[in-house]
CSV table of C-alpha atoms in Angstrom, one decimal:
chain,number,residue,atom,x,y,z
E,80,MET,CA,42.4,36.3,-12.5
E,81,SER,CA,39.6,33.9,-13.4
E,82,LYS,CA,40.5,30.2,-13.9
E,83,THR,CA,39.6,28.2,-17.1
E,84,VAL,CA,38.0,24.8,-17.1
E,85,LEU,CA,37.8,22.4,-19.8
E,86,VAL,CA,34.5,20.5,-19.6
E,87,LEU,CA,34.7,17.1,-21.1
E,88,VAL,CA,31.5,15.6,-19.4
E,89,GLU,CA,28.0,15.8,-21.1
E,90,THR,CA,25.6,14.9,-18.2
E,91,VAL,CA,25.6,18.0,-15.7
E,92,ASP,CA,25.1,21.0,-18.2
E,93,ASP,CA,22.1,22.2,-16.1
E,94,TYR,CA,24.4,22.8,-13.1
E,95,LEU,CA,27.4,24.2,-14.9
E,96,PRO,CA,26.4,27.8,-14.1
E,97,LEU,CA,27.3,27.0,-10.5
E,98,LEU,CA,30.8,27.3,-11.9
E,99,GLU,CA,30.4,30.1,-14.1
E,100,ASN,CA,28.5,32.1,-11.3
E,101,ALA,CA,31.6,31.4,-9.2
E,102,GLY,CA,33.7,33.2,-11.9
E,103,TYR,CA,35.1,30.1,-13.8
E,104,ARG,CA,35.6,30.3,-17.6
E,105,LEU,CA,34.3,27.2,-19.2
E,106,ILE,CA,35.3,25.5,-22.4
E,107,HIS,CA,33.0,22.9,-23.5
E,108,ALA,CA,34.4,20.0,-25.5
E,109,LYS,CA,32.0,16.9,-25.4
E,110,THR,CA,32.9,15.2,-28.6
E,111,PRO,CA,36.3,13.5,-29.5
E,112,GLN,CA,36.9,16.1,-32.2
E,113,SER,CA,36.0,19.2,-30.1
E,114,ARG,CA,38.1,17.9,-27.2
E,115,ALA,CA,41.3,17.6,-29.4
E,116,GLU,CA,40.6,21.1,-30.9
E,117,ALA,CA,39.9,22.7,-27.6
E,118,ILE,CA,43.2,21.2,-26.1
E,119,ALA,CA,45.2,22.2,-29.0
E,120,ARG,CA,43.8,25.7,-29.1
E,121,HIS,CA,43.8,26.6,-25.5
E,122,ALA,CA,46.5,24.4,-24.0
E,123,ALA,CA,48.4,27.3,-22.2
E,124,ASP,CA,44.9,28.6,-20.9
E,125,ILE,CA,43.4,25.6,-19.2
E,126,ASP,CA,43.9,25.4,-15.3
E,127,ALA,CA,41.5,22.6,-14.6
E,128,VAL,CA,39.8,19.8,-16.4
E,129,LEU,CA,36.4,18.4,-15.6
E,130,THR,CA,35.8,14.8,-16.8
E,131,ARG,CA,34.4,11.5,-15.9
E,132,GLY,CA,36.0,7.8,-15.3
E,133,PRO,CA,35.4,6.4,-18.9
E,134,LEU,CA,36.3,9.8,-20.6
E,135,GLY,CA,39.5,10.2,-18.4
E,136,LEU,CA,42.5,12.3,-19.4
E,137,THR,CA,45.5,10.9,-21.3
E,138,ALA,CA,49.2,11.3,-20.4
E,139,ALA,CA,49.5,13.0,-23.8
E,140,GLU,CA,46.7,15.4,-23.0
E,141,ILE,CA,48.1,16.2,-19.6
E,142,HIS,CA,51.6,16.8,-21.2
E,143,THR,CA,50.0,19.3,-23.6
E,144,LEU,CA,48.0,21.1,-21.2
E,145,THR,CA,51.0,23.1,-19.8
E,146,HIS,CA,49.1,25.3,-17.1
E,147,LEU,CA,46.9,22.3,-15.9
E,148,GLN,CA,46.8,22.2,-12.1
E,149,ILE,CA,43.7,20.2,-11.2
E,150,ILE,CA,41.6,17.3,-12.7
E,151,CYS,CA,38.1,16.9,-11.2
E,152,VAL,CA,36.5,13.7,-12.1
E,153,ILE,CA,32.6,13.5,-11.5
E,154,GLY,CA,31.6,10.1,-10.0
E,155,ALA,CA,33.9,7.9,-8.0
E,156,GLY,CA,35.5,6.2,-10.8
E,157,TYR,CA,38.7,7.6,-12.4
E,158,GLU,CA,40.1,4.6,-14.4
E,159,GLN,CA,40.8,6.4,-17.6
E,160,VAL,CA,42.7,9.3,-16.1
E,161,ASP,CA,46.5,8.8,-16.1
E,162,LEU,CA,47.3,9.2,-12.6
E,163,ALA,CA,51.1,8.6,-13.0
E,164,ALA,CA,51.3,11.4,-15.7
E,165,ALA,CA,49.3,13.6,-13.1
E,166,LYS,CA,51.6,12.8,-10.4
E,167,ALA,CA,54.7,13.4,-12.5
E,168,ARG,CA,53.2,16.9,-13.2
E,169,GLY,CA,52.3,17.4,-9.6
E,170,ILE,CA,48.7,17.9,-10.8
E,171,THR,CA,45.9,17.2,-8.2
E,172,VAL,CA,43.0,14.9,-9.0
E,173,THR,CA,39.8,14.7,-7.3
E,174,ASN,CA,36.8,12.5,-7.6
E,175,GLY,CA,33.1,12.6,-6.8
E,176,ALA,CA,33.0,10.0,-4.1
E,177,GLY,CA,29.6,9.9,-2.5
E,178,ALA,CA,28.0,12.7,-4.6
E,179,ASN,CA,25.7,10.3,-6.4
E,180,ALA,CA,25.6,7.3,-4.0
E,181,GLY,CA,21.9,7.6,-3.4
E,182,PRO,CA,20.7,7.6,-7.0
E,183,VAL,CA,23.2,4.7,-7.8
E,184,ALA,CA,21.9,2.7,-4.9
E,185,ASP,CA,18.3,3.4,-5.9
E,186,HIS,CA,19.1,2.2,-9.4
E,187,ALA,CA,20.8,-1.0,-8.1
E,188,MET,CA,17.8,-1.8,-6.1
E,189,ALA,CA,15.4,-1.1,-9.1
E,190,LEU,CA,17.6,-3.5,-11.4
E,191,LEU,CA,17.6,-6.1,-8.6
E,192,LEU,CA,13.7,-6.0,-8.4
E,193,ALA,CA,13.2,-5.8,-12.0
E,194,LEU,CA,15.6,-8.7,-12.5
E,195,LEU,CA,14.1,-11.2,-9.9
E,196,ARG,CA,10.5,-10.3,-10.4
E,197,GLY,CA,10.6,-10.1,-14.2
E,198,ILE,CA,9.1,-6.7,-14.4
E,199,PRO,CA,10.4,-5.8,-18.0
E,200,GLN,CA,9.2,-9.2,-19.5
E,201,ALA,CA,5.9,-8.8,-17.6
E,202,ASP,CA,5.5,-5.3,-19.0
E,203,ALA,CA,6.3,-6.4,-22.4
E,204,SER,CA,4.1,-9.4,-22.3
E,205,THR,CA,1.0,-7.5,-20.9
E,206,ARG,CA,1.4,-4.9,-23.6
E,207,ARG,CA,1.2,-7.6,-26.2
E,208,GLY,CA,-2.3,-8.5,-24.8
E,209,GLU,CA,-1.0,-11.6,-23.0
E,210,TRP,CA,-1.7,-12.5,-19.4
E,211,ASN,CA,1.3,-14.5,-18.3
E,212,ARG,CA,1.1,-14.8,-14.5
E,213,VAL,CA,4.7,-16.0,-14.0
E,214,ILE,CA,5.8,-17.1,-10.5
E,215,SER,CA,9.0,-15.0,-9.7
E,216,PRO,CA,11.4,-15.2,-6.8
E,217,SER,CA,10.7,-13.0,-3.7
E,218,VAL,CA,13.3,-10.3,-3.0
E,219,SER,CA,12.7,-9.9,0.9
E,220,GLY,CA,14.9,-12.0,2.9
E,221,LYS,CA,17.4,-12.9,0.2
E,222,ARG,CA,21.1,-12.9,0.9
E,223,LEU,CA,22.8,-9.9,-0.7
E,224,GLY,CA,26.6,-9.7,-1.5
E,225,ILE,CA,28.4,-6.4,-2.2
E,226,ILE,CA,31.8,-6.3,-3.8
E,227,GLY,CA,33.0,-2.8,-2.6
E,228,LEU,CA,31.7,-1.0,0.5
E,229,GLY,CA,32.4,2.6,-0.2
E,230,ALA,CA,29.5,5.2,-0.2
E,231,ILE,CA,27.5,3.6,-2.8
E,232,GLY,CA,28.0,0.1,-1.4
E,233,GLN,CA,27.0,1.1,2.1
E,234,ALA,CA,23.8,2.9,0.6
E,235,ILE,CA,22.8,-0.4,-1.2
E,236,ALA,CA,23.5,-2.3,1.9
E,237,GLN,CA,21.3,0.0,3.9
E,238,ARG,CA,18.3,-0.2,1.5
E,239,ALA,CA,18.8,-3.9,1.2
E,240,GLU,CA,18.8,-4.5,4.8
E,241,GLN,CA,16.3,-2.0,6.3
E,242,GLY,CA,13.8,-2.2,3.3
E,243,PHE,CA,13.9,-5.8,2.3
E,244,ALA,CA,15.2,-7.6,5.4
E,245,MET,CA,18.1,-9.0,3.5
E,246,SER,CA,21.2,-10.3,5.0
E,247,VAL,CA,24.2,-8.3,3.8
E,248,SER,CA,27.9,-9.5,3.3
E,249,TYR,CA,30.6,-8.0,1.4
E,250,HIS,CA,34.0,-8.2,-0.2
E,251,SER,CA,36.7,-5.4,0.0
E,252,ARG,CA,40.4,-5.6,0.2
E,253,THR,CA,40.2,-5.1,4.0
E,254,PRO,CA,37.4,-5.6,6.5
E,255,ARG,CA,35.4,-2.4,7.5
E,256,ARG,CA,35.2,-2.9,11.1
E,257,GLU,CA,32.8,0.0,11.7
E,258,GLN,CA,30.2,-1.8,9.5
E,259,PRO,CA,27.9,-4.5,10.8
E,260,TYR,CA,28.0,-6.7,7.6
E,261,THR,CA,29.9,-10.0,7.1
E,262,TRP,CA,33.3,-9.5,5.2
E,263,TYR,CA,34.6,-12.3,2.9
E,264,ASP,CA,38.3,-12.3,2.0
E,265,SER,CA,37.5,-13.2,-1.8
E,266,PRO,CA,34.8,-12.4,-4.4
E,267,GLN,CA,34.5,-16.3,-4.9
E,268,ARG,CA,33.9,-17.1,-1.1
E,269,LEU,CA,31.4,-14.2,-0.9
E,270,ALA,CA,29.6,-15.5,-4.2
E,271,GLU,CA,29.1,-19.0,-2.6
E,272,ALA,CA,27.3,-17.4,0.5
E,273,VAL,CA,24.8,-15.1,-1.2
E,274,ASP,CA,21.8,-15.3,-3.5
E,275,ILE,CA,22.5,-11.7,-5.3
E,276,LEU,CA,25.9,-10.4,-6.1
E,277,VAL,CA,26.1,-6.6,-6.6
E,278,ILE,CA,29.2,-5.0,-8.0
E,279,ALA,CA,29.8,-1.6,-6.5
E,280,THR,CA,33.7,-1.3,-6.7
E,281,PRO,CA,35.7,1.1,-8.9
E,282,GLY,CA,37.0,0.0,-12.2
E,283,GLY,CA,40.7,0.0,-13.3
E,284,PRO,CA,43.5,-2.5,-13.5
E,285,GLY,CA,43.2,-3.5,-9.9
E,286,THR,CA,39.6,-4.8,-10.2
E,287,ARG,CA,39.7,-6.0,-13.8
E,288,HIS,CA,37.8,-9.3,-14.1
E,289,LEU,CA,37.6,-9.7,-10.3
E,290,VAL,CA,34.2,-11.4,-11.1
E,291,ASP,CA,35.3,-14.3,-13.6
E,292,ALA,CA,34.2,-17.7,-14.5
E,293,SER,CA,34.9,-19.1,-11.1
E,294,VAL,CA,33.1,-16.5,-9.2
E,295,LEU,CA,30.0,-16.9,-11.4
E,296,ALA,CA,30.1,-20.6,-10.8
E,297,ALA,CA,30.2,-20.0,-7.1
E,298,LEU,CA,27.2,-17.7,-7.4
E,299,GLY,CA,25.3,-20.8,-9.0
E,300,SER,CA,22.3,-21.4,-11.0
E,301,GLN,CA,19.8,-19.6,-8.5
E,302,GLY,CA,22.2,-16.6,-8.3
E,303,TYR,CA,21.7,-13.3,-9.8
E,304,LEU,CA,24.3,-10.6,-10.8
E,305,VAL,CA,23.9,-6.8,-10.6
E,306,ASN,CA,26.5,-4.4,-11.9
E,307,ILE,CA,26.3,-0.8,-11.4
E,308,ALA,CA,30.1,-0.1,-11.3
E,309,ARG,CA,32.3,-0.8,-14.1
E,310,ALA,CA,31.9,-3.3,-16.8
E,311,SER,CA,35.6,-4.2,-16.5
E,312,VAL,CA,35.1,-5.7,-13.0
E,313,VAL,CA,33.2,-8.7,-14.6
E,314,ASP,CA,34.5,-11.0,-17.5
E,315,THR,CA,31.7,-10.2,-19.9
E,316,GLU,CA,32.3,-13.4,-22.1
E,317,ALA,CA,32.3,-15.6,-19.0
E,318,LEU,CA,29.0,-13.9,-17.9
E,319,VAL,CA,27.3,-14.3,-21.2
E,320,GLN,CA,28.4,-18.1,-21.1
E,321,ALA,CA,27.0,-18.5,-17.7
E,322,LEU,CA,23.9,-16.8,-18.6
E,323,ARG,CA,23.4,-18.9,-21.8
E,324,ALA,CA,24.1,-22.2,-19.8
E,325,GLY,CA,21.9,-21.3,-16.8
E,326,SER,CA,25.0,-21.4,-14.6
E,327,ILE,CA,23.5,-18.4,-13.1
E,328,ALA,CA,19.9,-17.3,-13.0
E,329,GLY,CA,20.3,-13.6,-14.6
E,330,ALA,CA,22.1,-10.4,-14.6
E,331,ALA,CA,21.1,-6.8,-14.5
E,332,LEU,CA,23.8,-4.5,-16.0
E,333,ASP,CA,24.0,-0.6,-16.3
E,334,VAL,CA,27.7,-0.7,-17.6
E,335,PHE,CA,29.3,-2.2,-20.7
E,336,ASP,CA,32.9,-2.8,-22.0
E,337,ASP,CA,32.5,-0.5,-25.0
E,338,GLU,CA,29.8,2.0,-24.3
E,339,PRO,CA,27.5,2.9,-25.9
E,340,ALA,CA,27.8,-0.4,-27.7
E,341,VAL,CA,26.0,-3.2,-25.9
E,342,PRO,CA,26.9,-6.8,-27.0
E,343,GLU,CA,24.4,-8.3,-29.2
E,344,ALA,CA,24.7,-11.5,-26.9
E,345,LEU,CA,23.6,-9.8,-23.9
E,346,LYS,CA,20.7,-8.3,-25.7
E,347,ALA,CA,19.5,-11.5,-27.2
E,348,LEU,CA,19.3,-13.1,-23.6
E,349,SER,CA,15.9,-13.3,-22.0
E,350,ASN,CA,17.6,-13.4,-18.3
E,351,THR,CA,19.0,-9.9,-18.4
E,352,VAL,CA,18.0,-6.3,-17.7
E,353,LEU,CA,20.0,-3.6,-19.4
E,354,THR,CA,20.2,0.1,-18.8
E,355,PRO,CA,22.3,2.7,-20.5
E,356,HIS,CA,24.7,3.7,-17.7
E,357,VAL,CA,22.2,6.0,-16.1
E,358,ALA,CA,22.3,4.8,-12.6
E,359,GLY,CA,24.2,7.9,-11.3
E,360,GLN,CA,22.1,10.3,-13.2
E,361,SER,CA,19.3,12.3,-11.7
E,362,PRO,CA,18.9,16.1,-11.3
E,363,GLU,CA,19.6,15.9,-7.6
E,364,ALA,CA,22.9,13.9,-8.2
E,365,ALA,CA,24.0,16.2,-10.9
E,366,ARG,CA,23.6,19.2,-8.7
E,367,ASP,CA,25.5,17.7,-5.9
E,368,THR,CA,28.2,16.5,-8.2
E,369,VAL,CA,28.8,20.0,-9.6
E,370,ALA,CA,28.7,21.4,-6.2
E,371,LEU,CA,31.3,19.2,-5.1
E,372,VAL,CA,33.5,20.1,-8.0
E,373,LEU,CA,33.0,23.7,-7.2
E,374,ARG,CA,34.1,23.1,-3.5
E,375,ASN,CA,37.2,21.2,-4.7
E,376,LEU,CA,38.2,23.9,-7.2
E,377,GLN,CA,37.6,26.8,-4.7
E,378,ALA,CA,39.5,24.8,-1.9
E,379,PHE,CA,42.5,24.1,-4.2
E,380,PHE,CA,42.7,27.5,-5.7
E,381,ALA,CA,42.8,29.1,-2.2
E,382,GLY,CA,45.5,26.9,-1.2
E,383,GLU,CA,43.5,24.8,0.9
E,384,PRO,CA,43.2,20.7,1.0
E,385,VAL,CA,40.6,19.6,-1.6
E,386,LEU,CA,37.7,17.7,-0.1
E,387,THR,CA,37.9,14.4,-2.1
E,388,PRO,CA,41.6,13.8,-3.3
E,389,VAL,CA,42.4,10.8,-5.3
E,390,THR,CA,45.8,9.1,-4.1
E,391,LEU,CA,48.1,9.3,-7.0
């Protein structure tokens, strides 16, 4: 018997035939209205849900989906999936850890370069017919700090160290002894020691506002912030205040608290670079993400361990 997958994501359509060709029946529900309708209409048919961190799956939805057995989250973050409800039902949850690490790390470095070298401002100025040869900081040799040293953090560290001769430090809950980088036991101590702070840790209650006013103050007036993880990790109000006051030099952000809404305060600032949560999006990442989902589904329904389980 074929299994039915409710697809809530909207970014991997080109590669969903990988699932269909493997015999899975897909129900697409990419808007809040179609999602509610699909869950109500097909509650007894849905065996699996494909979602992403910000879209999640609520306790009420899990309760309604009486035949649900597995939730597959694309990307590393799963902050809006109700893990307690999944655990209570014995539902397996997987994520896409590592599947898009390369593109996200590429985007982090692109944001970093654009921010420090003033690329967007220089482009806009040149298009206006101006010739403003602004002196911008070098990137090579800077001290880089990374909050979160998972697959994405490691990919960023590798690019920074090998490509730009940067010294790399990091903060995580515990030291990664197998990694050659310097560990700090708090975000504040890390921020004090670096020129650029990159956020690469998952979202959720455990990391909410991990980067607050005190961490930004420690980063200092010559310091830069790059966030390609989750907006919730950074206190946005404190960040805006720091950027306005010049307490930090600038920020590059790919994630926001209420997407797709971007705070006007951030858009009005000249020391920000903003992109619409696209760090993990590339044809290669989409293909690899769906391929990982397929491998997890195949393993699960064969009674084998899934590849990337989320601890419930």
